[in-house]
Structures are given as C-alpha cells and as structure tokens.
Amino acid sequence: MKEKVQKLKESPKEQSLENTELKEIKPEKKRFKLRYLILLLAVVGFMFYSVITIINQNVKIAEKKEQLKDLNQQINVVEINSKYLEKVQNYKDDELSAYMEKIAKDELGYVSDGERIFINVSGE
C-alpha cells in the first residue's frame, strides 16, 4: 500500500520521463550499431566489387595482349610474303624461268622430260 501511495505522490510526468528515457536510449544504441553494420557491409561490398572488377579487367587485358601478339605475327608473315613477291616480280629471263620450273615441280607435281619421281613409302 505504501508503494501505491509513493507512486501516486510521484507525478505521472516523472514516471513517463523515466520510462521514455530508457526506451529511447536502447533503440539509439541499436540504431547506432545498425548504422555501423550497414556502413561496414557497404564498404565490404564495394571492396568485393572492386576486386572482382580488377580481376576481370586483368583477364581482358591478357586476352587483348594475346590478340595483339597474334596480329603482330600475322603482320610479320604478310610483310615477308610481300618482300618475297617483290623479289619475284623483279626476276628477269633466266631467273623467272627457273622460278616457274621450281613452282611447277614443287607445288603442282610436274616433271621434266626424262625425269622420274621416286616416292619413299616407308615414311623415312
């Protein structure tokens, strides 16, 4: 009974202030921790995204370097063929006939009169 009397003596505003202060303090701590947790997750997510992006870019760079290497090799082959064709274009009478005979024998399989072709079937 004395407790009821003491509670009655206290004004309702004082009681509500005590209750609200306690209720306000606890959620603020949770919100504060929640904010840090959200910020931490955002930072970790950004770092993860950055690492994945960097790895993908490095893979693409390696692929492009390989393509560049292949293209440079093709350019070298074409330049060599071009020089060879320029050299052949400048052939004169005897050189031209010897070149044509060589192409006919090697690439087309022709033979001259009186020549015989022997094929090694053993593979050696």
PDB file of C-alpha atoms in Angstrom:
ATOM      1  CA  MET A   1       0.000   0.000   0.000  1.00  0.00           C
ATOM      2  CA  LYS A   2       2.827   2.377   0.788  1.00  0.00           C
ATOM      3  CA  GLU A   3       4.234   1.752  -2.663  1.00  0.00           C
ATOM      4  CA  LYS A   4       0.974   2.754  -4.250  1.00  0.00           C
ATOM      5  CA  VAL A   5       0.951   5.906  -2.195  1.00  0.00           C
ATOM      6  CA  GLN A   6       4.513   6.736  -3.225  1.00  0.00           C
ATOM      7  CA  LYS A   7       3.639   6.104  -6.842  1.00  0.00           C
ATOM      8  CA  LEU A   8       0.640   8.348  -6.512  1.00  0.00           C
ATOM      9  CA  LYS A   9       2.759  11.057  -4.966  1.00  0.00           C
ATOM     10  CA  GLU A  10       5.049  10.987  -7.941  1.00  0.00           C
ATOM     11  CA  SER A  11       3.637  12.872 -10.831  1.00  0.00           C
ATOM     12  CA  PRO A  12       2.754  10.923 -13.955  1.00  0.00           C
ATOM     13  CA  LYS A  13       5.162  13.087 -15.957  1.00  0.00           C
ATOM     14  CA  GLU A  14       8.132  11.913 -13.904  1.00  0.00           C
ATOM     15  CA  GLN A  15       7.153   8.287 -14.404  1.00  0.00           C
ATOM     16  CA  SER A  16       6.733   8.735 -18.133  1.00  0.00           C
ATOM     17  CA  LEU A  17      10.069  10.559 -18.399  1.00  0.00           C
ATOM     18  CA  GLU A  18      11.877   7.698 -16.732  1.00  0.00           C
ATOM     19  CA  ASN A  19      10.209   5.151 -18.986  1.00  0.00           C
ATOM     20  CA  THR A  20      10.762   7.132 -22.160  1.00  0.00           C
ATOM     21  CA  GLU A  21      14.377   7.818 -21.371  1.00  0.00           C
ATOM     22  CA  LEU A  22      15.062   4.131 -21.000  1.00  0.00           C
ATOM     23  CA  LYS A  23      13.144   3.298 -24.146  1.00  0.00           C
ATOM     24  CA  GLU A  24      14.907   5.993 -26.157  1.00  0.00           C
ATOM     25  CA  ILE A  25      18.407   5.010 -25.048  1.00  0.00           C
ATOM     26  CA  LYS A  26      18.123   1.352 -26.073  1.00  0.00           C
ATOM     27  CA  PRO A  27      16.888   1.947 -29.640  1.00  0.00           C
ATOM     28  CA  GLU A  28      19.525   4.612 -30.236  1.00  0.00           C
ATOM     29  CA  LYS A  29      22.242   2.139 -29.338  1.00  0.00           C
ATOM     30  CA  LYS A  30      20.736  -0.397 -31.703  1.00  0.00           C
ATOM     31  CA  ARG A  31      20.381   2.164 -34.460  1.00  0.00           C
ATOM     32  CA  PHE A  32      23.951   3.282 -33.887  1.00  0.00           C
ATOM     33  CA  LYS A  33      25.210  -0.292 -34.190  1.00  0.00           C
ATOM     34  CA  LEU A  34      22.899  -0.909 -37.122  1.00  0.00           C
ATOM     35  CA  ARG A  35      24.270   2.129 -38.932  1.00  0.00           C
ATOM     36  CA  TYR A  36      27.822   0.912 -38.448  1.00  0.00           C
ATOM     37  CA  LEU A  37      26.833  -2.561 -39.574  1.00  0.00           C
ATOM     38  CA  ILE A  38      25.199  -1.208 -42.726  1.00  0.00           C
ATOM     39  CA  LEU A  39      28.216   1.017 -43.396  1.00  0.00           C
ATOM     40  CA  LEU A  40      30.581  -1.914 -42.858  1.00  0.00           C
ATOM     41  CA  LEU A  41      28.555  -4.109 -45.214  1.00  0.00           C
ATOM     42  CA  ALA A  42      28.553  -1.342 -47.834  1.00  0.00           C
ATOM     43  CA  VAL A  43      32.338  -0.947 -47.584  1.00  0.00           C
ATOM     44  CA  VAL A  44      32.922  -4.700 -47.772  1.00  0.00           C
ATOM     45  CA  GLY A  45      30.554  -4.957 -50.737  1.00  0.00           C
ATOM     46  CA  PHE A  46      32.355  -2.138 -52.543  1.00  0.00           C
ATOM     47  CA  MET A  47      35.731  -3.750 -51.885  1.00  0.00           C
ATOM     48  CA  PHE A  48      34.441  -7.098 -53.170  1.00  0.00           C
ATOM     49  CA  TYR A  49      33.053  -5.430 -56.294  1.00  0.00           C
ATOM     50  CA  SER A  50      36.348  -3.585 -56.834  1.00  0.00           C
ATOM     51  CA  VAL A  51      38.417  -6.757 -56.549  1.00  0.00           C
ATOM     52  CA  ILE A  52      36.156  -8.645 -58.966  1.00  0.00           C
ATOM     53  CA  THR A  53      36.269  -5.734 -61.432  1.00  0.00           C
ATOM     54  CA  ILE A  54      40.071  -5.534 -61.266  1.00  0.00           C
ATOM     55  CA  ILE A  55      40.399  -9.284 -61.845  1.00  0.00           C
ATOM     56  CA  ASN A  56      38.048  -9.122 -64.841  1.00  0.00           C
ATOM     57  CA  GLN A  57      39.987  -6.198 -66.305  1.00  0.00           C
ATOM     58  CA  ASN A  58      43.279  -8.070 -65.918  1.00  0.00           C
ATOM     59  CA  VAL A  59      41.815 -11.096 -67.714  1.00  0.00           C
ATOM     60  CA  LYS A  60      40.591  -8.892 -70.565  1.00  0.00           C
ATOM     61  CA  ILE A  61      43.984  -7.170 -70.785  1.00  0.00           C
ATOM     62  CA  ALA A  62      45.736 -10.554 -71.020  1.00  0.00           C
ATOM     63  CA  GLU A  63      43.350 -11.633 -73.795  1.00  0.00           C
ATOM     64  CA  LYS A  64      43.919  -8.405 -75.730  1.00  0.00           C
ATOM     65  CA  LYS A  65      47.692  -8.770 -75.378  1.00  0.00           C
ATOM     66  CA  GLU A  66      47.440 -12.287 -76.808  1.00  0.00           C
ATOM     67  CA  GLN A  67      45.362 -10.992 -79.721  1.00  0.00           C
ATOM     68  CA  LEU A  68      47.908  -8.226 -80.320  1.00  0.00           C
ATOM     69  CA  LYS A  69      50.715 -10.781 -80.335  1.00  0.00           C
ATOM     70  CA  ASP A  70      48.854 -12.917 -82.903  1.00  0.00           C
ATOM     71  CA  LEU A  71      48.137  -9.892 -85.094  1.00  0.00           C
ATOM     72  CA  ASN A  72      51.793  -8.827 -84.983  1.00  0.00           C
ATOM     73  CA  GLN A  73      52.812 -12.318 -86.103  1.00  0.00           C
ATOM     74  CA  GLN A  74      50.327 -12.151 -88.968  1.00  0.00           C
ATOM     75  CA  ILE A  75      51.715  -8.742 -89.955  1.00  0.00           C
ATOM     76  CA  ASN A  76      55.236 -10.167 -89.996  1.00  0.00           C
ATOM     77  CA  VAL A  77      54.136 -13.074 -92.206  1.00  0.00           C
ATOM     78  CA  VAL A  78      52.411 -10.726 -94.646  1.00  0.00           C
ATOM     79  CA  GLU A  79      55.469  -8.446 -94.760  1.00  0.00           C
ATOM     80  CA  ILE A  80      57.739 -11.420 -95.517  1.00  0.00           C
ATOM     81  CA  ASN A  81      55.378 -12.594 -98.274  1.00  0.00           C
ATOM     82  CA  SER A  82      55.250  -9.078 -99.679  1.00  0.00           C
ATOM     83  CA  LYS A  83      59.054  -8.838 -99.798  1.00  0.00           C
ATOM     84  CA  TYR A  84      59.213 -12.266-101.439  1.00  0.00           C
ATOM     85  CA  LEU A  85      56.688 -11.245-104.090  1.00  0.00           C
ATOM     86  CA  GLU A  86      58.575  -8.007-104.768  1.00  0.00           C
ATOM     87  CA  LYS A  87      61.733 -10.056-105.239  1.00  0.00           C
ATOM     88  CA  VAL A  88      59.966 -12.472-107.592  1.00  0.00           C
ATOM     89  CA  GLN A  89      58.453  -9.584-109.518  1.00  0.00           C
ATOM     90  CA  ASN A  90      61.928  -8.294-110.307  1.00  0.00           C
ATOM     91  CA  TYR A  91      63.118 -11.629-111.785  1.00  0.00           C
ATOM     92  CA  LYS A  92      64.356 -11.486-115.358  1.00  0.00           C
ATOM     93  CA  ASP A  93      64.566 -14.152-118.092  1.00  0.00           C
ATOM     94  CA  ASP A  94      66.643 -16.994-116.648  1.00  0.00           C
ATOM     95  CA  GLU A  95      65.660 -16.367-113.036  1.00  0.00           C
ATOM     96  CA  LEU A  96      61.981 -16.208-113.989  1.00  0.00           C
ATOM     97  CA  SER A  97      62.063 -19.458-115.961  1.00  0.00           C
ATOM     98  CA  ALA A  98      63.942 -21.233-113.130  1.00  0.00           C
ATOM     99  CA  TYR A  99      61.412 -19.948-110.611  1.00  0.00           C
ATOM    100  CA  MET A 100      58.465 -21.075-112.747  1.00  0.00           C
ATOM    101  CA  GLU A 101      60.032 -24.526-113.184  1.00  0.00           C
ATOM    102  CA  LYS A 102      60.579 -24.818-109.434  1.00  0.00           C
ATOM    103  CA  ILE A 103      56.946 -23.881-108.694  1.00  0.00           C
ATOM    104  CA  ALA A 104      55.692 -26.350-111.327  1.00  0.00           C
ATOM    105  CA  LYS A 105      57.730 -29.207-109.831  1.00  0.00           C
ATOM    106  CA  ASP A 106      57.277 -28.480-106.127  1.00  0.00           C
ATOM    107  CA  GLU A 107      53.699 -27.273-105.909  1.00  0.00           C
ATOM    108  CA  LEU A 108      51.998 -28.686-108.998  1.00  0.00           C
ATOM    109  CA  GLY A 109      53.834 -32.017-109.266  1.00  0.00           C
ATOM    110  CA  TYR A 110      55.054 -31.624-112.869  1.00  0.00           C
ATOM    111  CA  VAL A 111      58.179 -33.355-114.127  1.00  0.00           C
ATOM    112  CA  SER A 112      60.536 -32.557-116.952  1.00  0.00           C
ATOM    113  CA  ASP A 113      61.131 -34.880-119.893  1.00  0.00           C
ATOM    114  CA  GLY A 114      63.206 -37.869-118.863  1.00  0.00           C
ATOM    115  CA  GLU A 115      62.761 -37.327-115.107  1.00  0.00           C
ATOM    116  CA  ARG A 116      61.441 -39.974-112.779  1.00  0.00           C
ATOM    117  CA  ILE A 117      59.879 -39.381-109.391  1.00  0.00           C
ATOM    118  CA  PHE A 118      60.601 -41.876-106.634  1.00  0.00           C
ATOM    119  CA  ILE A 119      58.334 -41.845-103.580  1.00  0.00           C
ATOM    120  CA  ASN A 120      59.571 -43.209-100.308  1.00  0.00           C
ATOM    121  CA  VAL A 121      56.668 -45.221 -98.919  1.00  0.00           C
ATOM    122  CA  SER A 122      58.474 -46.221 -95.718  1.00  0.00           C
ATOM    123  CA  GLY A 123      57.946 -42.723 -94.350  1.00  0.00           C
ATOM    124  CA  GLU A 124      61.589 -42.103 -93.575  1.00  0.00           C
TER     125      GLU A 124
END
